[in-house]
Amino acid sequence: MSDQQTPLKVVGFSGSLRRGSFNSAALRAVKALAPADLSIEIVDLSPIPLYNDDLRTEHGYPDAVQSFRDAIKAADGVLIATPEYNYSIPGVLKNAIDWASRPPEQPFDGKTIAILGASPGLLGSARAQYHLRQCFIYLNGLVMNRPEVMIGGANSKFDADGKLTDQGTSDFLKGFLAAFADHIRYHQRARSGH
């Protein structure tokens, strides 16, 4: 099987818990648009408790946190959809990252990561995405720089059921997925020395 045909496994999660979230809808759209050689498993962050390292040191990782860490570790790449709350990333998302980043073997180290976001406003969660990128500097995540996915005016691009209806956005997301697959494979080759 050639390098381009090796199936890739990506874990995705949304920083919004809201049922009608545009970011969760965007994540579902990306999953539906993914090429045959890239599968996306969506993980729900809602079972993850508020971060308290006493829980980990006294009882080990809570089950939801351990499952989240295992999913990241097993994946070839991580896809994060973030809304923007008060010019930054949501507490739910930061909380999950903080839990996952604790020792041993924090799973973001050397992991390929792509970020996207959607909002009714024009900026499509741009400020939150830049803050999110900063989190992965210390964690040594390999965040893809381009293309940036900032879906502005999301309320006009998704229907009442959360289905993406905008063809231009669909086409752009297909290019984004192809770039992410290339990003993952590039770093896989670099690690293997090829």
Coordinates of C-alpha atoms in Angstrom, one line a residue:
M1 CA 0.0 0.0 0.0
S2 CA 1.5 3.3 -1.0
D3 CA 1.9 6.2 1.4
Q4 CA -1.0 8.1 -0.1
Q5 CA -3.3 5.1 0.4
T6 CA -2.5 4.4 4.0
P7 CA -5.7 5.1 6.0
L8 CA -5.4 7.9 8.6
K9 CA -7.3 8.0 11.8
V10 CA -8.3 11.4 13.2
V11 CA -10.0 12.2 16.5
G12 CA -12.1 15.4 16.5
F13 CA -13.8 17.3 19.3
S14 CA -15.8 20.5 19.6
G15 CA -15.3 23.1 22.3
S16 CA -19.0 23.7 22.5
L17 CA -21.5 21.6 24.4
R18 CA -24.6 23.3 23.0
R19 CA -26.9 21.1 21.0
G20 CA -27.2 23.7 18.2
S21 CA -23.5 24.5 18.1
F22 CA -22.2 25.7 14.7
N23 CA -18.8 24.3 15.7
S24 CA -20.2 20.8 16.4
A25 CA -22.1 21.1 13.1
A26 CA -18.9 22.1 11.3
L27 CA -17.1 19.1 12.8
R28 CA -19.9 16.7 11.6
A29 CA -19.7 18.3 8.2
V30 CA -15.9 17.7 8.0
K31 CA -16.5 14.1 9.1
A32 CA -19.0 13.7 6.3
L33 CA -16.7 15.4 3.7
A34 CA -13.6 13.4 4.7
P35 CA -12.0 11.4 1.9
A36 CA -12.1 7.6 2.0
D37 CA -8.6 7.3 3.4
L38 CA -9.2 9.6 6.4
S39 CA -11.7 8.6 9.1
I40 CA -12.8 11.0 11.8
E41 CA -14.0 9.9 15.2
I42 CA -15.9 12.6 17.1
V43 CA -15.3 12.6 20.9
D44 CA -17.8 14.3 23.3
L45 CA -16.1 16.5 25.9
S46 CA -19.2 16.8 28.2
P47 CA -18.3 13.8 30.5
I48 CA -14.9 15.3 31.4
P49 CA -15.0 16.7 34.9
L50 CA -13.5 20.1 35.9
Y51 CA -9.8 19.8 36.1
N52 CA -8.5 19.0 39.6
D53 CA -5.1 17.3 39.7
D54 CA -5.9 15.9 43.2
L55 CA -8.3 13.5 41.4
R56 CA -5.5 12.2 39.2
T57 CA -2.8 12.0 41.9
E58 CA -5.2 10.4 44.5
H59 CA -7.4 8.1 42.3
G60 CA -5.8 8.1 38.8
Y61 CA -7.4 9.6 35.7
P62 CA -11.3 9.7 35.7
D63 CA -12.6 7.2 33.1
A64 CA -13.8 10.0 30.7
V65 CA -10.4 11.6 30.8
Q66 CA -8.5 8.4 30.3
S67 CA -10.7 7.6 27.3
F68 CA -10.0 11.0 25.9
R69 CA -6.2 10.7 26.3
D70 CA -6.3 7.2 24.8
A71 CA -8.2 8.4 21.8
I72 CA -5.7 11.2 21.2
K73 CA -2.8 8.9 21.6
A74 CA -4.2 6.3 19.2
A75 CA -5.0 8.9 16.5
D76 CA -2.8 10.0 13.6
G77 CA -4.1 13.5 14.0
V78 CA -6.4 15.7 16.1
L79 CA -9.0 18.0 14.8
I80 CA -10.4 20.7 17.0
A81 CA -13.5 22.9 16.4
T82 CA -13.5 25.9 18.7
P83 CA -16.1 28.6 19.2
E84 CA -15.0 32.0 20.5
Y85 CA -16.1 33.1 24.0
N86 CA -15.1 36.6 25.1
Y87 CA -12.3 36.7 22.6
S88 CA -10.8 33.4 23.7
I89 CA -11.3 29.6 23.8
P90 CA -14.1 28.1 25.8
G91 CA -13.5 26.8 29.3
V92 CA -14.8 23.3 28.3
L93 CA -12.1 23.0 25.6
K94 CA -9.3 24.4 27.8
N95 CA -10.3 22.1 30.6
A96 CA -10.1 19.0 28.3
I97 CA -6.7 20.1 27.1
D98 CA -5.5 20.6 30.6
W99 CA -6.6 17.2 31.7
A100 CA -5.1 15.5 28.6
S101 CA -1.8 17.3 29.0
R102 CA -0.9 15.9 32.4
P103 CA 1.8 13.2 32.8
P104 CA 2.7 10.5 32.0
E105 CA 3.1 10.7 28.2
Q106 CA 0.9 13.7 27.4
P107 CA -0.6 12.7 24.1
F108 CA -0.3 16.1 22.3
D109 CA 3.5 15.8 22.2
G110 CA 4.4 15.5 18.5
K111 CA 0.8 15.0 17.5
T112 CA -0.5 16.7 14.3
I113 CA -3.3 19.1 14.9
A114 CA -5.7 21.1 12.8
I115 CA -8.1 23.8 14.1
L116 CA -11.3 25.2 12.7
G117 CA -14.1 27.4 14.0
A118 CA -17.4 28.8 13.1
S119 CA -19.5 31.7 14.4
P120 CA -22.4 33.9 13.3
G121 CA -20.0 36.9 13.3
L122 CA -17.6 37.7 10.5
L123 CA -14.4 36.5 12.2
G124 CA -15.3 32.8 12.5
S125 CA -13.6 32.4 15.9
A126 CA -10.3 33.8 14.7
R127 CA -9.2 35.2 18.0
A128 CA -10.0 31.9 19.9
Q129 CA -8.1 29.9 17.3
Y130 CA -5.0 32.0 17.8
H131 CA -5.2 31.5 21.6
L132 CA -5.7 27.8 21.0
R133 CA -2.5 27.6 18.9
Q134 CA -0.6 29.1 21.8
C135 CA -1.7 26.3 24.1
F136 CA 0.1 23.8 21.8
I137 CA 3.5 25.6 21.8
Y138 CA 4.3 24.2 25.3
L139 CA 2.6 20.9 24.6
N140 CA 4.7 20.5 21.4
G141 CA 1.6 19.9 19.2
L142 CA 2.3 20.2 15.4
V143 CA -0.5 22.6 14.5
M144 CA -1.1 23.0 10.8
N145 CA -0.8 26.7 9.8
R146 CA -2.8 26.8 6.6
P147 CA -5.4 26.7 5.4
E148 CA -7.1 28.5 8.3
V149 CA -10.8 27.6 8.6
M150 CA -12.8 30.5 10.0
I151 CA -16.4 30.1 9.0
G152 CA -18.0 33.5 9.5
G153 CA -21.7 34.1 9.1
A154 CA -22.3 30.4 10.1
N155 CA -26.0 31.0 10.7
S156 CA -26.4 31.4 6.9
K157 CA -24.3 28.4 6.0
F158 CA -26.0 25.7 8.2
D159 CA -29.7 24.8 8.2
A160 CA -31.9 24.4 11.2
D161 CA -30.7 20.8 11.6
G162 CA -27.0 21.8 11.6
K163 CA -26.4 20.5 8.1
L164 CA -23.9 22.5 6.0
T165 CA -25.7 24.0 3.0
D166 CA -23.0 26.4 1.6
Q167 CA -21.2 24.8 -1.4
G168 CA -18.3 27.2 -1.2
T169 CA -17.6 26.2 2.5
S170 CA -18.0 22.5 1.6
D171 CA -15.4 22.9 -1.2
F172 CA -13.0 24.8 1.1
L173 CA -13.4 22.1 3.8
K174 CA -12.5 19.4 1.3
G175 CA -9.3 21.3 0.5
F176 CA -8.6 21.7 4.2
L177 CA -9.0 18.0 4.8
A178 CA -6.6 17.2 1.9
A179 CA -4.1 19.6 3.4
F180 CA -4.5 18.0 6.9
A181 CA -3.9 14.6 5.4
D182 CA -0.7 15.9 3.8
H183 CA 0.3 17.5 7.1
I184 CA -0.1 14.2 8.9
R185 CA 1.8 12.2 6.3
Y186 CA 4.6 14.7 6.1
H187 CA 5.2 14.4 9.9
Q188 CA 4.8 10.6 9.7
R189 CA 7.5 10.4 7.1
A190 CA 9.8 12.8 9.1
R191 CA 9.5 10.6 12.2
S192 CA 10.2 7.4 10.2
G193 CA 13.2 9.0 8.4
H194 CA 11.8 8.8 4.9

